[in-house]
Structure formats: structure tokens, C-alpha cells
Coordinates of C-alpha atoms in Angstrom, one line a residue:
X1 CA -2.6 2.3 -15.2
X2 CA -1.3 4.7 -12.6
X3 CA 0.2 1.8 -10.6
X4 CA 1.9 0.4 -13.7
X5 CA 3.4 3.8 -14.6
X6 CA 4.6 4.1 -11.0
X7 CA 6.2 0.7 -11.1
X8 CA 7.9 1.4 -14.4
X9 CA 9.4 4.6 -13.0
X10 CA 10.7 2.7 -10.0
X11 CA 12.1 0.0 -12.2
X12 CA 13.9 2.6 -14.4
X13 CA 15.5 4.1 -11.3
X14 CA 16.6 0.7 -10.0
X15 CA 18.1 -0.4 -13.3
X16 CA 20.0 2.9 -13.5
X17 CA 21.4 2.3 -10.0
X18 CA 22.3 -1.3 -10.7
X19 CA 24.2 -0.8 -14.0
X20 CA 25.8 2.6 -13.4
X21 CA 28.2 4.0 -10.8
X22 CA 25.7 6.5 -9.5
X23 CA 26.9 8.2 -6.3
X24 CA 25.2 8.0 -2.9
X25 CA 23.9 11.0 -1.1
X26 CA 26.3 11.5 1.8
X27 CA 24.3 13.9 3.9
X28 CA 20.7 14.0 5.2
X29 CA 19.0 17.0 6.7
X30 CA 16.0 15.5 8.4
X31 CA 14.4 18.9 9.1
X32 CA 14.5 19.6 5.4
X33 CA 13.5 16.1 4.5
X34 CA 10.3 16.2 6.6
X35 CA 9.4 19.7 5.4
X36 CA 8.4 18.0 2.1
X37 CA 5.6 15.7 1.3
X38 CA 6.5 12.0 1.6
X39 CA 3.9 10.5 -0.6
X40 CA 6.3 7.6 -1.6
X41 CA 5.4 5.9 1.7
X42 CA 1.7 5.6 0.8
X43 CA 1.9 1.9 0.1
X44 CA 3.2 1.3 3.7
X45 CA 0.4 3.6 5.0
X46 CA -2.2 1.5 3.2
X47 CA -1.0 -1.7 4.8
X48 CA -1.2 -0.1 8.3
X49 CA -4.7 1.2 7.4
X50 CA -5.8 -2.3 6.4
X51 CA -4.5 -3.8 9.7
X52 CA -6.2 -1.1 11.8
X53 CA -9.5 -1.5 10.0
X54 CA -9.3 -5.3 10.6
X55 CA -8.7 -4.7 14.3
X56 CA -11.5 -2.1 14.5
X57 CA -14.0 -4.7 13.3
X58 CA -12.6 -7.4 15.6
X59 CA -12.6 -5.2 18.7
X60 CA -15.7 -3.1 17.7
X61 CA -13.9 0.0 18.7
X62 CA -14.6 3.5 17.3
X63 CA -10.9 4.4 16.9
X64 CA -7.5 3.7 18.3
X65 CA -5.2 5.6 20.6
X66 CA -1.7 5.2 18.9
X67 CA 1.8 6.4 19.3
X68 CA 3.8 6.9 16.0
X69 CA 7.5 6.5 16.8
X70 CA 9.8 8.3 14.3
X71 CA 6.6 10.0 13.0
X72 CA 8.4 12.3 10.5
X73 CA 6.2 15.0 9.2
X74 CA 3.0 13.4 10.5
X75 CA 1.9 12.1 7.1
X76 CA 0.8 8.7 8.5
X77 CA -0.9 10.2 11.5
X78 CA -2.8 12.7 9.3
X79 CA -3.9 9.9 6.9
X80 CA -5.1 7.7 9.8
X81 CA -6.9 10.6 11.4
X82 CA -8.7 11.5 8.1
X83 CA -10.0 7.9 8.0
X84 CA -11.2 8.1 11.6
X85 CA -8.9 5.2 12.6
X86 CA -7.2 7.1 15.4
X87 CA -8.3 9.6 18.0
X88 CA -7.1 13.1 18.7
X89 CA -5.2 11.9 21.8
X90 CA -2.7 10.0 19.6
X91 CA 0.9 11.2 19.6
X92 CA 3.8 11.5 17.2
X93 CA 7.3 11.1 18.5
X94 CA 10.3 12.4 16.5
X95 CA 13.7 14.1 17.1
X96 CA 13.1 16.7 14.4
X97 CA 11.7 20.1 15.5
X98 CA 10.1 20.5 12.0
X99 CA 8.4 17.2 12.3
X100 CA 7.0 18.0 15.7
X101 CA 5.7 21.3 14.6
X102 CA 4.0 19.7 11.6
X103 CA 2.3 17.1 13.8
X104 CA 0.9 19.8 16.1
X105 CA -0.6 21.6 13.1
X106 CA -2.6 18.5 12.4
X107 CA -4.1 18.9 15.9
X108 CA -2.4 15.9 17.5
X109 CA 0.0 15.7 20.3
X110 CA 3.7 15.6 19.5
X111 CA 6.8 14.8 21.5
X112 CA 10.3 15.9 20.4
X113 CA 12.8 13.4 21.9
X114 CA 15.4 10.9 21.0
X115 CA 13.9 7.4 21.6
X116 CA 17.4 5.9 21.5
X117 CA 18.6 7.8 24.5
X118 CA 18.8 5.9 27.8
X119 CA 16.6 8.5 29.5
X120 CA 13.7 8.2 27.0
X121 CA 10.5 6.7 28.3
X122 CA 7.3 6.8 26.3
X123 CA 4.6 8.6 28.4
X124 CA 1.2 6.8 28.6
X125 CA -0.3 3.6 27.2
X126 CA -1.6 3.1 23.7
X127 CA -3.7 0.6 21.7
X128 CA -0.9 0.4 19.1
X129 CA 2.6 1.6 18.8
X130 CA 3.6 2.2 15.2
X131 CA 7.1 2.2 13.8
X132 CA 6.9 2.9 10.0
X133 CA 10.2 2.8 8.2
X134 CA 12.0 3.5 11.5
X135 CA 13.9 0.5 13.0
X136 CA 16.3 0.1 10.1
X137 CA 17.7 3.6 11.0
X138 CA 18.4 2.7 14.6
X139 CA 21.6 0.9 15.6
X140 CA 20.3 -0.5 18.9
X141 CA 16.6 -1.0 17.9
X142 CA 16.3 -4.0 20.3
X143 CA 16.5 -1.6 23.2
X144 CA 14.0 0.8 21.6
X145 CA 11.5 -2.0 21.1
X146 CA 12.0 -3.3 24.7
X147 CA 11.2 0.1 26.0
X148 CA 7.8 -0.1 24.3
X149 CA 6.8 -3.4 25.8
X150 CA 4.7 -2.0 28.7
X151 CA 3.2 0.8 26.7
X152 CA 0.8 -1.0 24.2
X153 CA -2.4 -3.0 24.7
X154 CA -2.8 -4.7 21.3
X155 CA 0.6 -4.6 19.6
X156 CA 3.4 -2.9 17.7
X157 CA 3.0 -2.3 13.9
X158 CA 6.4 -2.2 12.1
X159 CA 7.2 -1.6 8.5
X160 CA 10.8 -2.2 7.3
X161 CA 12.6 -3.2 4.1
X162 CA 13.0 -6.8 3.2
X163 CA 16.6 -7.5 2.3
X164 CA 15.5 -10.7 0.6
X165 CA 13.4 -8.8 -1.9
X166 CA 13.9 -10.2 -5.4
X167 CA 15.3 -7.0 -7.0
X168 CA 17.8 -6.6 -4.1
X169 CA 19.1 -10.1 -4.8
X170 CA 19.4 -9.1 -8.5
X171 CA 21.5 -6.0 -7.6
X172 CA 24.0 -8.2 -5.6
X173 CA 24.6 -10.2 -8.8
X174 CA 26.0 -7.1 -10.3
X175 CA 28.0 -6.0 -7.3
X176 CA 25.6 -3.3 -6.0
X177 CA 24.5 -3.3 -2.3
X178 CA 20.7 -3.3 -2.0
X179 CA 20.4 0.5 -1.3
X180 CA 18.0 2.7 -3.3
X181 CA 20.1 5.4 -5.0
X182 CA 18.5 8.2 -2.9
X183 CA 19.9 6.7 0.3
X184 CA 23.3 7.4 1.7
X185 CA 25.3 4.6 3.2
X186 CA 24.7 5.7 6.8
X187 CA 21.0 5.9 6.6
X188 CA 20.1 2.2 7.0
X189 CA 22.1 0.6 9.7
X190 CA 20.1 -2.6 10.3
X191 CA 18.9 -5.2 7.8
X192 CA 16.5 -8.3 7.8
X193 CA 15.1 -10.8 5.5
X194 CA 11.6 -12.1 6.4
X195 CA 13.1 -15.2 7.9
X196 CA 15.7 -13.3 9.9
X197 CA 13.1 -10.9 11.2
X198 CA 11.0 -13.8 12.5
X199 CA 14.0 -15.3 14.3
X200 CA 15.2 -11.9 15.6
X201 CA 11.7 -10.9 17.0
X202 CA 11.4 -14.2 18.8
X203 CA 14.9 -13.8 20.3
X204 CA 14.0 -10.5 21.9
X205 CA 10.7 -11.8 23.3
X206 CA 8.1 -10.7 20.7
X207 CA 5.5 -12.8 18.9
X208 CA 4.7 -11.9 15.3
X209 CA 1.0 -12.2 14.5
X210 CA 1.2 -11.4 10.8
X211 CA 3.6 -10.3 8.0
X212 CA 2.4 -8.7 4.8
X213 CA 4.2 -7.4 1.8
X214 CA 3.4 -3.8 0.9
X215 CA 5.3 -3.1 -2.4
X216 CA 7.5 -4.8 -5.0
X217 CA 6.9 -6.8 -8.1
X218 CA 3.1 -7.2 -8.9
X219 CA 1.5 -10.3 -7.4
X220 CA 4.9 -11.6 -6.1
X221 CA 5.0 -9.2 -3.1
X222 CA 1.6 -10.4 -2.0
X223 CA 2.9 -14.0 -1.9

């Protein structure tokens, strides 16, 4: 019932955006943004949890050493830590001072830096590098990914919107670009469908092991 109510709220928001001339937000204060709870990302978190649990069984490890790039307020790291999926040497990387302070309060390492700068180099090696809802915000995300190639042992876990999502296609029929109403036009600068993402990843030298849907229309998103 809770999931159905949540989906109906989401649908109401999307319909209002599609059939009205609702304005975009034109500014984003990331320090303010990450000072609030970001529970709306929980479905993405659950997918990452499922993947890590699967790998724990396969590798018979106790926990993983991870780096969360664009870690925000540390909600994902905190969630993974509470489930004993990651160890206390894991690190969050973000450009926001508020974000870094929040991650340190959890008891994890945090690095305040701009991963898009030419000088950035991720210190250390990790079982997994996580980029949750991150790469769509980065203009030159190819360079960011290539910087990570020598810093993981098992893989990179990425979550990002699918531009081929059914409701996004529906919006285009009515002349609205597939943005959620809470986003401003400068927030997402890169876009992929599932097919395009597969081609793009192969082009820059990565092999995709698995793709999963994490949200959307019931049943359809799992297909």
C-alpha cells in the first residue's frame, strides 16, 4: 500500500508537470540540498544493496572497501554501513563542505574535492567505486570514469536516469522535455537510454556486467 501511494504521488507530480507550464528551479545550493535528508533516492540505494549482497556471497567477503563519488550527504554510505556491507575505511568524495562534514559524522573518511578537475586523483584502491545519480551532472564524465580505471578491484556501480523511460517518452508527446519539475535546466547535462549507455560504455573501454531498473511503472521497470 505504501508503494502504491508513493507511486500515485509521483504520478500526480509528473502529470502536473506534463500538462501545465510549471517553471523550473533556476538555482541549486548544493550545501543546502545535502543538509536535508534525501530519502527519495532509497530505491537506487536498494539496487546497490542487492548488488553488493550478491557479490558478498560470491566472494565470501565480510564487507567491501568502497569509494562513493559524489557522495552527497553520505546517506548511501550510512545505509550500506548499517547493513555491514562496507567497512569503516570506505570513503566519500564530494565538492560540498556540508556533505564532507556529514560523512565524517558517520565515522567514515571523506574527501572534499572536484573530481572533474585535471589535478584530481582518487587516493587508494577499492573493491567498488560507486557513482549514484552522479554522472548525469558531469559534462565530461568520460574523463572522470577513465580516472577511476586503476582504482577498483571488482567494478564501478553506476545509477543514472534512463531517458527512454516510458513516462519520459509520454512527456515528449506533449512538448515537455523529460525533466522532473524539481530540476533546473542546468542540473542534468548528460543523457542516455539503456541502448545508448551500453554503446557509450563500450566505446570508452568498459564492459557492462549487469543493468537493472530501480524505479518506474510497477513490473515494467523490472523488465
